[in-house]
């Protein structure tokens, strides 16, 4: 949904000086490298974490930089670095999964609607519009509350509201592609419909779908953190960035780092995702010229 | 501005509210808690639960139960909260004014910031770059982190603004509008209004930053596109000042995309307000929801979702209609 902002802004991007820098391409690759690094950290988090994320040590309220606990410990002596790493793992991998699933479902819906047109198009797009017109995050809150706590349920709750925008984008692109000469030529030559969809329509849709999706990861990270903050994630001892902030709020004025560290981690994840999304857009735009 | 334009908007408004009610009803059905058991508590006997089920009409066919639910919505009945044992409508009625006051104020703040953001980059004011950078970085922060940051800086370090609640001491919350700032003015007590405003400022700012950036970006990019239009060149050629051109010719033609973004952002604000309220102990729907979620009080959650969702849908329809007013080509 945040991609709507980005989509509208695309034309003005070319005026930014970054594109004219000699190192622009290098910068973009560095940003993508950063995304890869975060993904690697997320995957390897259980190995990287120095302590058990739910187990307690004797040291309560250790400050940042304490020996053995670089980010300190919380009120019952759990190591904050380990909790943050595992929370990051959940947030990041789930955000990627939500966007991937949204892209898959929205992509299929949009592809079918755009390629076949007619009543199928009308029905699929009306359903999509309905989903787009409902307040997504609120519906996700209700879905997560109805299903109860748990990782899978949160994932489902966000995925349910996250595909319609992709369906719109893909459908629009497919409609535009379907009237292009190469598709018409293929049709005249007697190529079967599935083959036209897979070989002639799908490849043309991929760039804009990928750009939209990559710009969305940051928003998903934020929505996930909000749901978790409201208590709609995994239940208590599991390390989760939003919930860890929310549970430590009463300690904000006395031990600020306990709620702030997971919150800042969410912010960094979303920042990396946004920069990575920008880089993907820039690289794809360059290749297109 | 045709009758047809308004007719379609009104019809889709009604259809969306119906869909929202269906969604919530289905969720209620699949939610794990049994309403009868939850109402009576853990000590109830199976017979009592069965009797309660019959009384609540839970044994009927789904379509009939949905129609009951829908009829309830029409008469303002959102069910009974498992937790407070009071009608959800009553609960929401007592928490809603606080949330509305916060959202309204944050909304105005967001529009103001968005306008500043968009115009500053078009008119090249001093400090524009700094404002934009600040907004960009803060837009990647989750709402709760912004709230925490404001608390640490403006409450703990500078001690300029209060951290908790809507008013200092025992301010009356039973004024005619329920909005403390307005009630203070109506009661001829400006000090109360100022106090309420001071309490509003931090949570509203935390809530406004994200939407402000989203709206501002859209508005800025359409401003830039419009600035390249030929009638703008003509206006320049006839010697109009840059400010007059932007305000009179460009802004009006660019406001369309920004309006639909504004409609969308209202939805995000309703979700954000739930989070912000728990950071600032704001006694609104977010706090109500926060207390309802851990005990699986689904009627309360569904009630809050329906009320906020309905406001969102109405606001979006309003944004749509406004688009038609700003640009008559839309309303054909």
Coordinates of C-alpha atoms in Angstrom, one line a residue:
Chain A
X1 CA 0.0 0.0 0.0
X2 CA 2.9 2.3 0.7
X3 CA 3.9 1.4 -2.8
X4 CA 1.2 3.7 -4.0
X5 CA 3.4 6.6 -2.8
X6 CA 6.4 5.2 -4.6
X7 CA 4.5 4.5 -7.7
X8 CA 3.3 8.0 -8.1
X9 CA 6.7 9.4 -7.3
X10 CA 8.6 7.4 -9.9
X11 CA 8.7 10.1 -12.6
X12 CA 10.4 12.7 -10.4
X13 CA 13.1 10.3 -9.3
X14 CA 15.1 10.9 -12.4
X15 CA 15.7 14.5 -11.2
X16 CA 17.5 13.4 -8.1
X17 CA 21.3 13.9 -8.5
X18 CA 22.0 10.4 -7.3
X19 CA 21.3 9.0 -10.8
X20 CA 23.9 11.2 -12.3
X21 CA 26.7 10.2 -10.0
X22 CA 29.3 8.0 -11.5
X23 CA 29.0 5.7 -8.5
X24 CA 25.2 5.5 -8.6
X25 CA 25.3 1.9 -9.8
X26 CA 27.9 0.9 -7.3
X27 CA 25.8 2.5 -4.5
X28 CA 22.8 0.6 -5.6
X29 CA 24.7 -2.7 -5.5
X30 CA 26.0 -1.8 -2.0
X31 CA 22.5 -1.2 -0.8
X32 CA 21.4 -4.6 -2.2
X33 CA 24.4 -6.1 -0.5
X34 CA 23.1 -4.6 2.8
X35 CA 19.7 -6.2 2.2
X36 CA 21.6 -9.5 1.6
X37 CA 23.6 -9.0 4.8
X38 CA 20.4 -8.5 6.9
X39 CA 18.9 -11.6 5.4
X40 CA 22.0 -13.6 6.2
X41 CA 21.9 -12.3 9.8
X42 CA 18.3 -13.2 10.0
X43 CA 18.9 -16.7 8.7
X44 CA 21.9 -17.3 11.0
X45 CA 20.4 -15.6 14.0
X46 CA 20.2 -18.7 16.2
X47 CA 23.9 -19.3 15.6
X48 CA 25.0 -15.7 16.1
X49 CA 23.0 -15.1 19.3
X50 CA 25.6 -15.3 22.2
X51 CA 23.0 -16.5 24.8
X52 CA 19.6 -18.3 25.0
X53 CA 17.0 -15.7 24.1
X54 CA 14.5 -16.8 26.7
X55 CA 16.8 -18.1 29.4
X56 CA 17.9 -15.7 32.2
X57 CA 21.3 -14.9 33.5
X58 CA 22.1 -13.6 37.0
X59 CA 22.6 -10.1 35.8
X60 CA 19.5 -7.9 35.9
X61 CA 19.3 -4.5 34.1
X62 CA 22.9 -4.7 32.7
X63 CA 23.6 -1.5 30.7
X64 CA 24.7 -1.3 27.1
X65 CA 28.4 -2.4 26.8
X66 CA 28.3 -4.7 29.8
X67 CA 30.9 -7.6 29.6
X68 CA 29.2 -10.6 28.1
X69 CA 26.0 -8.6 27.2
X70 CA 26.9 -6.0 24.5
X71 CA 23.3 -4.6 24.5
X72 CA 22.6 -5.2 28.2
X73 CA 20.0 -7.4 29.8
X74 CA 16.3 -6.8 30.7
X75 CA 14.6 -6.8 34.1
X76 CA 14.7 -10.6 34.4
X77 CA 18.2 -11.0 33.1
X78 CA 17.6 -12.0 29.5
X79 CA 20.3 -11.0 27.0
X80 CA 19.0 -8.2 24.8
X81 CA 21.4 -8.9 21.9
X82 CA 20.2 -12.4 21.6
X83 CA 16.5 -11.4 21.9
X84 CA 17.0 -8.6 19.3
X85 CA 18.7 -11.0 16.8
X86 CA 16.0 -13.6 17.1
X87 CA 13.3 -10.9 16.9
X88 CA 14.9 -9.5 13.8
X89 CA 14.9 -13.0 12.3
X90 CA 11.1 -13.3 12.8
X91 CA 10.3 -9.8 11.6
X92 CA 12.5 -9.9 8.5
X93 CA 11.8 -13.4 7.3
X94 CA 8.1 -12.9 7.9
X95 CA 8.0 -9.6 6.0
X96 CA 9.7 -11.3 3.1
X97 CA 7.3 -14.2 3.2
X98 CA 4.2 -11.9 3.3
X99 CA 5.4 -9.9 0.3
X100 CA 6.3 -13.1 -1.6
X101 CA 2.9 -14.6 -0.9
X102 CA 1.2 -11.4 -1.7
X103 CA 3.1 -11.2 -5.0
X104 CA 2.2 -14.8 -5.8
X105 CA -1.5 -14.5 -5.1
X106 CA -1.9 -11.0 -6.4
X107 CA 0.2 -11.9 -9.4
X108 CA -2.0 -14.9 -10.3
X109 CA -5.2 -12.9 -9.8
X110 CA -3.9 -10.0 -11.8
X111 CA -2.5 -12.2 -14.6
X112 CA -5.8 -14.2 -15.0
X113 CA -7.9 -11.0 -14.9
X114 CA -5.7 -9.2 -17.4
X115 CA -5.1 -12.1 -19.8
X116 CA -8.7 -13.3 -20.0
X117 CA -10.7 -10.1 -19.6
X118 CA -14.4 -10.3 -19.8
X119 CA -16.5 -11.5 -16.8
X120 CA -13.5 -13.1 -15.1
X121 CA -11.7 -9.7 -15.1
X122 CA -14.8 -8.0 -13.8
X123 CA -15.3 -10.4 -10.9
X124 CA -11.7 -10.6 -9.9
X125 CA -11.2 -6.9 -10.0
X126 CA -14.4 -6.1 -8.0
X127 CA -13.2 -8.5 -5.3
X128 CA -9.8 -6.8 -5.4
X129 CA -11.3 -3.4 -5.1
X130 CA -13.4 -4.5 -2.1
X131 CA -10.2 -5.5 -0.3
X132 CA -8.4 -2.3 -1.3
X133 CA -11.3 -0.2 0.0
X134 CA -11.3 -1.9 3.5
X135 CA -8.9 -0.5 6.1
X136 CA -6.2 -3.2 5.7
X137 CA -4.4 -2.9 9.0
X138 CA -7.6 -2.8 11.0
X139 CA -8.8 -5.9 9.3
X140 CA -5.5 -7.6 10.0
X141 CA -5.9 -6.7 13.7
X142 CA -9.4 -8.3 13.7
X143 CA -8.2 -11.4 11.8
X144 CA -5.2 -11.9 14.2
X145 CA -7.4 -11.4 17.2
X146 CA -10.0 -13.9 15.9
X147 CA -7.3 -16.6 15.1
X148 CA -5.5 -16.2 18.4
X149 CA -1.8 -15.7 19.1
X150 CA 0.9 -17.5 17.1
X151 CA 3.3 -16.9 14.3
X152 CA 1.3 -18.6 11.6
X153 CA -1.9 -16.6 12.5
X154 CA -0.1 -13.2 12.3
X155 CA 1.3 -14.2 9.0
X156 CA -2.1 -15.2 7.7
X157 CA -3.7 -12.0 9.0
X158 CA -1.3 -9.7 7.2
X159 CA -1.2 -11.8 4.0
X160 CA -5.0 -11.6 3.7
X161 CA -4.8 -7.9 3.3
X162 CA -1.6 -7.6 1.4
X163 CA -2.2 -9.1 -2.0
X164 CA -4.8 -6.9 -3.6
X165 CA -2.5 -4.0 -4.5
X166 CA -0.3 -6.4 -6.5
X167 CA -3.3 -7.8 -8.3
X168 CA -4.2 -4.2 -9.5
X169 CA -0.6 -3.5 -10.7
X170 CA -0.2 -6.8 -12.5
X171 CA -3.6 -6.6 -14.1
X172 CA -2.9 -3.1 -15.4
X173 CA 0.4 -4.1 -16.8
X174 CA -1.0 -7.2 -18.5
X175 CA -3.8 -5.2 -20.1
X176 CA -1.3 -2.9 -21.5
X177 CA 0.9 -5.7 -22.8
X178 CA -1.9 -7.8 -24.3
X179 CA -2.5 -5.2 -27.0
X180 CA 1.1 -4.9 -28.0
X181 CA 2.1 -6.3 -31.4
X182 CA 4.3 -9.2 -30.2
X183 CA 1.3 -10.7 -28.3
X184 CA -1.0 -10.2 -31.2
X185 CA 1.6 -11.8 -33.5
X186 CA 1.8 -14.8 -31.2
X187 CA -1.9 -15.1 -31.1
X188 CA -2.1 -15.0 -34.9
X189 CA 0.5 -17.7 -35.1
X190 CA -1.8 -19.9 -33.1
X191 CA 0.2 -20.0 -29.8
X192 CA -1.9 -21.4 -27.0
X193 CA -3.3 -19.2 -24.4
X194 CA -1.3 -20.6 -21.4
X195 CA 1.8 -20.3 -23.5
X196 CA 1.0 -16.7 -24.3
X197 CA 0.5 -15.9 -20.7
X198 CA 3.7 -17.6 -19.5
X199 CA 6.0 -16.6 -22.4
X200 CA 4.7 -13.3 -23.6
X201 CA 2.8 -11.6 -20.8
X202 CA 4.5 -12.8 -17.6
X203 CA 8.0 -11.6 -18.4
X204 CA 6.8 -8.1 -19.2
X205 CA 5.0 -7.9 -15.8
X206 CA 7.9 -9.0 -13.7
X207 CA 9.9 -5.7 -13.4
X208 CA 7.1 -3.5 -12.2
X209 CA 5.8 -6.2 -9.8
X210 CA 9.3 -6.7 -8.4
X211 CA 9.8 -3.0 -7.9
X212 CA 6.5 -2.6 -6.2
X213 CA 7.1 -5.6 -3.9
X214 CA 10.6 -4.6 -2.9
X215 CA 9.4 -1.1 -2.0
X216 CA 6.7 -2.7 0.2
X217 CA 9.0 -4.8 2.5
X218 CA 9.6 -1.9 4.8
X219 CA 5.9 -1.2 5.3
X220 CA 5.3 -4.9 6.1
X221 CA 8.0 -4.8 8.7
X222 CA 6.3 -1.8 10.3
X223 CA 2.8 -3.3 10.2
X224 CA 4.1 -6.6 11.7
X225 CA 5.8 -4.7 14.5
X226 CA 2.6 -2.8 15.3
X227 CA 0.5 -6.0 15.5
X228 CA 3.1 -7.5 17.7
X229 CA 3.2 -4.4 19.8
X230 CA -0.6 -4.7 20.3
X231 CA -0.1 -8.2 21.6
X232 CA -1.1 -10.0 18.3
X233 CA 2.1 -12.0 17.8
X234 CA 3.6 -15.0 19.5
X235 CA 2.8 -15.4 23.2
X236 CA 5.0 -14.2 26.0
X237 CA 8.5 -15.4 26.3
X238 CA 9.2 -15.6 22.5
X239 CA 11.5 -12.8 21.4
X240 CA 9.6 -10.4 19.1
X241 CA 10.6 -6.8 18.4
X242 CA 7.2 -5.1 18.8
X243 CA 6.1 -7.1 21.8
X244 CA 9.5 -6.6 23.5
X245 CA 9.1 -2.8 23.2
X246 CA 5.5 -2.9 24.5
X247 CA 6.3 -5.1 27.5
X248 CA 9.2 -2.9 28.5
X249 CA 7.4 0.4 28.3
X250 CA 6.9 0.7 32.0
X251 CA 10.7 0.7 32.3
X252 CA 11.2 3.4 29.7
X253 CA 12.1 6.2 32.1
X254 CA 14.4 4.2 34.3
X255 CA 16.1 1.8 31.8
X256 CA 15.4 3.3 28.4
X257 CA 17.5 0.9 26.4
X258 CA 15.3 -2.1 27.1
X259 CA 12.3 -0.8 25.1
X260 CA 14.3 1.4 22.7
X261 CA 16.7 -1.3 21.3
X262 CA 14.0 -3.5 19.7
X263 CA 12.2 -0.4 18.4
X264 CA 15.3 1.0 16.8
X265 CA 15.9 -2.5 15.3
X266 CA 12.5 -2.3 13.6
X267 CA 13.4 1.2 12.3
X268 CA 16.7 0.0 10.9
X269 CA 15.1 -3.0 9.2
X270 CA 12.5 -0.7 7.6
X271 CA 15.2 1.7 6.5
X272 CA 17.3 -1.0 4.9
X273 CA 14.2 -2.4 3.2
X274 CA 13.3 1.1 1.8
X275 CA 16.8 1.8 0.6
X276 CA 17.0 -1.7 -1.0
X277 CA 13.7 -1.1 -2.7
X278 CA 14.9 2.2 -4.1
X279 CA 18.0 0.5 -5.3
X280 CA 16.0 -2.2 -7.1
X281 CA 13.8 0.4 -8.7
X282 CA 16.9 2.4 -9.9
X283 CA 18.6 -0.7 -11.3
X284 CA 15.5 -1.9 -13.1
X285 CA 14.8 1.6 -14.5
X286 CA 18.4 1.8 -15.8
X287 CA 18.2 -1.6 -17.5
X288 CA 15.0 -0.5 -19.2
X289 CA 16.7 2.3 -21.0
Chain B
X1 CA -20.9 16.9 -10.6
X2 CA -23.7 14.7 -11.5
X3 CA -26.3 12.8 -9.6
X4 CA -24.9 9.6 -10.9
X5 CA -21.5 10.4 -9.4
X6 CA -23.0 10.8 -5.9
X7 CA -25.3 7.8 -6.4
X8 CA -22.4 5.4 -7.2
X9 CA -20.4 6.7 -4.3
X10 CA -23.3 6.3 -1.9
X11 CA -24.0 2.8 -3.2
X12 CA -20.4 1.7 -2.8
X13 CA -20.3 3.2 0.7
X14 CA -23.3 1.0 1.7
X15 CA -21.8 -2.1 0.0
X16 CA -18.5 -1.7 1.8
X17 CA -20.1 -1.4 5.2
X18 CA -22.0 -4.6 4.4
X19 CA -18.8 -6.3 3.4
X20 CA -17.1 -5.2 6.6
X21 CA -19.9 -6.6 8.6
X22 CA -19.7 -9.9 6.8
X23 CA -15.9 -10.1 7.4
X24 CA -16.4 -9.4 11.1
X25 CA -19.2 -11.9 11.4
X26 CA -17.1 -14.6 9.7
X27 CA -14.2 -13.9 12.0
X28 CA -16.5 -14.1 15.0
X29 CA -17.5 -17.5 13.7
X30 CA -14.0 -18.9 13.4
X31 CA -12.7 -17.2 16.5
X32 CA -11.8 -19.9 19.1
X33 CA -13.8 -18.5 22.0
X34 CA -17.4 -19.6 22.6
X35 CA -19.5 -16.5 23.4
X36 CA -21.7 -18.4 25.8
X37 CA -18.9 -19.9 27.8
X38 CA -17.0 -16.7 27.8
X39 CA -20.0 -14.7 29.1
X40 CA -20.7 -17.1 32.0
X41 CA -17.1 -17.6 33.0
X42 CA -15.0 -20.7 33.6
X43 CA -17.1 -22.1 36.5
X44 CA -20.4 -22.4 34.5
X45 CA -21.9 -25.9 34.1
X46 CA -22.4 -27.4 30.6
X47 CA -26.2 -27.0 31.0
X48 CA -26.0 -23.3 31.9
X49 CA -23.7 -22.8 28.8
X50 CA -26.2 -24.7 26.6
X51 CA -29.1 -22.5 28.0
X52 CA -27.0 -19.3 27.4
X53 CA -26.2 -20.5 23.8
X54 CA -30.0 -20.8 23.2
X55 CA -30.6 -17.4 24.8
X56 CA -27.9 -15.8 22.6
X57 CA -29.3 -17.6 19.5
X58 CA -26.0 -19.2 18.8
X59 CA -27.6 -22.5 17.7
X60 CA -29.4 -21.2 14.7
X61 CA -28.2 -21.4 11.0
X62 CA -25.4 -19.0 10.1
X63 CA -27.5 -16.9 7.7
X64 CA -30.0 -16.2 10.4
X65 CA -27.3 -15.3 12.9
X66 CA -25.7 -13.0 10.4
X67 CA -29.0 -11.2 9.9
X68 CA -29.4 -10.9 13.7
X69 CA -25.9 -9.4 13.8
X70 CA -26.6 -7.0 11.0
X71 CA -29.9 -6.0 12.6
X72 CA -27.9 -5.4 15.8
X73 CA -25.5 -3.1 13.9
X74 CA -28.4 -1.1 12.5
X75 CA -29.7 -0.5 16.0
X76 CA -26.3 0.2 17.4
X77 CA -25.9 -3.1 19.2
X78 CA -22.3 -4.5 18.9
X79 CA -22.8 -7.3 21.3
X80 CA -21.6 -7.7 24.9
X81 CA -17.9 -7.6 25.9
X82 CA -16.7 -10.8 27.5
X83 CA -14.4 -8.7 29.7
X84 CA -16.4 -5.8 31.0
X85 CA -19.8 -7.6 30.7
X86 CA -21.2 -4.3 29.3
X87 CA -22.5 -3.6 25.8
X88 CA -19.6 -3.0 23.5
X89 CA -21.5 0.1 22.1
X90 CA -21.5 1.7 25.6
X91 CA -17.8 0.9 26.1
X92 CA -16.9 2.3 22.7
X93 CA -19.1 5.4 23.4
X94 CA -17.1 6.2 26.5
X95 CA -13.7 5.7 24.8
X96 CA -14.4 7.1 21.3
X97 CA -14.2 10.8 22.0
X98 CA -10.6 10.5 23.3
X99 CA -9.6 8.7 20.1
X100 CA -11.5 11.0 17.8
X101 CA -9.9 14.1 19.4
X102 CA -6.4 12.6 19.0
X103 CA -7.0 11.4 15.4
X104 CA -8.6 14.7 14.4
X105 CA -5.8 16.8 15.8
X106 CA -3.1 14.5 14.3
X107 CA -4.9 14.6 11.0
X108 CA -4.8 18.5 10.9
X109 CA -1.1 18.3 12.0
X110 CA -0.4 15.8 9.2
X111 CA -2.0 18.0 6.6
X112 CA -0.1 21.0 7.8
X113 CA 3.2 19.1 7.7
X114 CA 2.4 17.6 4.3
X115 CA 1.7 21.0 2.9
X116 CA 4.9 22.4 4.4
X117 CA 6.9 19.5 3.0
X118 CA 5.4 19.7 -0.5
X119 CA 5.6 23.5 -0.8
X120 CA 9.0 23.8 0.8
X121 CA 10.6 21.7 -1.9
X122 CA 8.7 23.5 -4.7
X123 CA 9.3 27.0 -3.5
X124 CA 12.8 26.3 -2.2
X125 CA 12.4 27.7 1.3
X126 CA 15.4 27.7 3.6
X127 CA 15.6 24.7 5.8
X128 CA 13.5 22.7 3.4
X129 CA 16.1 20.0 2.9
X130 CA 16.5 19.5 6.7
X131 CA 12.7 19.2 7.1
X132 CA 12.6 16.6 4.3
X133 CA 15.5 14.6 5.6
X134 CA 14.0 14.6 9.1
X135 CA 10.6 13.5 7.8
X136 CA 12.2 10.7 5.6
X137 CA 14.1 9.2 8.5
X138 CA 11.2 9.4 10.9
X139 CA 8.9 7.8 8.4
X140 CA 10.9 4.6 8.6
X141 CA 10.4 4.5 12.4
X142 CA 7.5 2.5 13.8
X143 CA 4.9 4.7 15.4
X144 CA 5.6 3.4 18.8
X145 CA 9.3 4.3 18.5
X146 CA 8.5 7.9 17.6
X147 CA 6.2 8.1 20.6
X148 CA 9.0 6.7 22.9
X149 CA 11.5 9.1 21.4
X150 CA 9.2 12.1 22.0
X151 CA 8.6 11.0 25.5
X152 CA 12.3 10.8 26.3
X153 CA 13.1 14.1 24.7
X154 CA 10.1 16.4 25.5
X155 CA 9.1 14.8 28.8
X156 CA 12.0 13.3 30.5
X157 CA 14.9 15.5 29.2
X158 CA 13.3 18.8 28.5
X159 CA 10.2 18.4 30.7
X160 CA 8.2 20.7 28.3
X161 CA 5.1 18.5 27.8
X162 CA 3.2 15.9 29.8
X163 CA 3.5 12.2 29.1
X164 CA 0.3 10.6 30.1
X165 CA -3.4 10.9 29.6
X166 CA -5.6 13.7 28.2
X167 CA -5.5 16.3 31.0
X168 CA -3.8 17.1 34.3
X169 CA -5.7 16.3 37.4
X170 CA -9.3 15.4 37.3
X171 CA -10.4 17.2 34.2
X172 CA -14.1 16.7 33.5
X173 CA -14.7 14.4 30.5
X174 CA -18.4 14.8 30.4
X175 CA -18.5 18.0 28.3
X176 CA -21.0 18.3 25.4
X177 CA -18.6 17.2 22.7
X178 CA -16.3 14.9 24.6
X179 CA -13.3 16.7 22.9
X180 CA -11.5 18.4 25.8
X181 CA -10.1 21.2 23.8
X182 CA -13.5 22.2 22.4
X183 CA -15.3 21.6 25.7
X184 CA -12.8 23.9 27.5
X185 CA -13.6 26.7 25.1
X186 CA -17.3 26.1 25.3
X187 CA -17.2 26.1 29.1
X188 CA -15.3 29.4 29.0
X189 CA -12.2 27.7 30.6
X190 CA -9.3 28.4 28.1
X191 CA -6.8 27.0 30.7
X192 CA -8.4 23.6 30.4
X193 CA -8.2 23.8 26.6
X194 CA -4.5 24.7 26.7
X195 CA -3.9 21.9 29.1
X196 CA -5.7 19.4 26.8
X197 CA -3.7 20.7 23.8
X198 CA -0.4 20.2 25.7
X199 CA -1.4 16.6 26.3
X200 CA -2.4 16.2 22.7
X201 CA 0.8 17.4 21.1
X202 CA 3.2 14.5 21.6
X203 CA 0.9 11.6 20.7
X204 CA -0.6 13.6 17.8
X205 CA 2.9 14.3 16.4
X206 CA 3.9 10.7 16.7
X207 CA 0.8 9.8 14.8
X208 CA 1.1 12.5 12.2
X209 CA 4.6 12.0 10.9
X210 CA 4.1 8.9 8.7
X211 CA 0.9 10.1 7.0
X212 CA 2.4 13.6 6.6
X213 CA 5.3 12.2 4.6
X214 CA 3.1 10.0 2.4
X215 CA 0.7 12.8 1.6
X216 CA 3.5 15.3 1.2
X217 CA 5.4 13.1 -1.3
X218 CA 2.5 12.5 -3.5
X219 CA 1.5 16.2 -3.4
X220 CA 5.1 17.3 -4.2
X221 CA 5.4 15.0 -7.1
X222 CA 2.2 16.1 -8.7
X223 CA 3.1 19.7 -8.0
X224 CA 6.3 19.1 -9.9
X225 CA 4.5 17.5 -12.9
X226 CA 2.0 20.3 -13.0
X227 CA 4.7 23.0 -12.8
X228 CA 5.9 21.8 -16.2
X229 CA 2.5 22.4 -17.8
X230 CA 2.1 24.9 -20.5
X231 CA -0.4 27.1 -18.7
X232 CA 2.2 27.5 -16.0
X233 CA 4.6 28.8 -18.6
X234 CA 2.0 31.2 -19.8
X235 CA 1.3 32.4 -16.2
X236 CA 5.0 33.0 -15.8
X237 CA 5.2 34.7 -19.1
X238 CA 2.5 37.2 -18.2
X239 CA 4.5 38.1 -15.1
X240 CA 2.7 36.3 -12.2
X241 CA 4.7 35.8 -9.1
X242 CA 6.0 32.3 -8.3
X243 CA 3.9 32.1 -5.2
X244 CA 0.7 33.1 -6.9
X245 CA 1.4 30.6 -9.7
X246 CA 1.9 27.7 -7.2
X247 CA -1.1 28.6 -5.0
X248 CA -3.6 29.6 -7.7
X249 CA -2.7 27.5 -10.7
X250 CA -0.6 24.6 -9.7
X251 CA -1.9 23.6 -6.2
X252 CA -5.5 23.2 -7.3
X253 CA -4.6 21.1 -10.3
X254 CA -2.3 18.9 -8.2
X255 CA -4.4 18.3 -5.2
X256 CA -6.2 15.3 -6.6
X257 CA -3.6 12.5 -6.0
X258 CA -2.9 14.0 -2.6
X259 CA -6.6 13.8 -1.7
X260 CA -6.8 10.1 -2.5
X261 CA -3.6 9.5 -0.6
X262 CA -5.1 11.4 2.4
X263 CA -8.1 9.0 2.3
X264 CA -5.8 6.0 2.4
X265 CA -3.7 7.5 5.2
X266 CA -6.7 7.9 7.5
X267 CA -6.8 4.1 7.6
X268 CA -3.2 4.0 8.7
X269 CA -3.9 6.6 11.3
X270 CA -6.7 4.5 12.8
X271 CA -4.3 1.6 13.0
X272 CA -1.5 3.8 14.4
X273 CA -3.7 5.4 17.0
X274 CA -4.2 2.1 18.7
X275 CA -0.4 1.8 19.2
X276 CA 0.2 5.5 20.1
X277 CA -2.5 5.4 22.8
X278 CA -0.8 2.6 24.6
X279 CA 2.5 4.5 24.6
X280 CA 0.9 7.6 26.1
X281 CA -1.7 5.9 28.3
X282 CA -4.3 7.8 26.3
X283 CA -7.7 6.6 27.5
X284 CA -9.2 5.8 24.1
X285 CA -10.2 2.9 21.9
X286 CA -6.5 1.7 21.6
X287 CA -6.3 1.2 25.4
X288 CA -9.7 -0.5 25.3
X289 CA -8.4 -2.8 22.5
X290 CA -5.2 -3.3 24.3
X291 CA -7.1 -4.6 27.3
X292 CA -9.4 -6.8 25.2
X293 CA -6.8 -8.6 23.0
X294 CA -5.0 -10.5 25.8
X295 CA -8.3 -12.0 27.1
X296 CA -9.6 -12.8 23.6
X297 CA -12.6 -10.5 24.0
X298 CA -13.6 -10.7 20.3
X299 CA -16.9 -8.8 20.5
X300 CA -14.9 -5.8 21.8
X301 CA -12.2 -6.2 19.0
X302 CA -14.9 -6.6 16.3
X303 CA -16.7 -3.5 17.7
X304 CA -13.7 -1.3 17.6
X305 CA -12.8 -2.6 14.1
X306 CA -16.3 -1.9 12.8
X307 CA -16.5 1.6 14.2
X308 CA -13.1 2.7 13.1
X309 CA -13.5 0.9 9.8
X310 CA -16.8 2.6 9.2
X311 CA -15.3 6.0 9.9
X312 CA -12.5 5.1 7.5
X313 CA -14.9 4.1 4.7
X314 CA -17.0 7.3 5.2
X315 CA -13.8 9.4 5.2
X316 CA -12.7 7.8 1.9
X317 CA -16.0 8.4 0.3
X318 CA -15.7 12.0 1.4
X319 CA -12.2 12.2 -0.1
X320 CA -13.6 10.8 -3.4
X321 CA -16.4 13.3 -3.5
X322 CA -14.0 16.1 -2.7
X323 CA -11.9 15.0 -5.6
X324 CA -14.9 15.5 -7.8
X325 CA -15.3 19.0 -6.4
X326 CA -11.7 19.9 -6.8
X327 CA -11.5 18.5 -10.4
X328 CA -14.9 18.3 -12.1
X329 CA -13.4 15.9 -14.7
X330 CA -13.4 13.2 -12.1
X331 CA -17.1 13.5 -11.6
X332 CA -18.2 12.7 -15.1

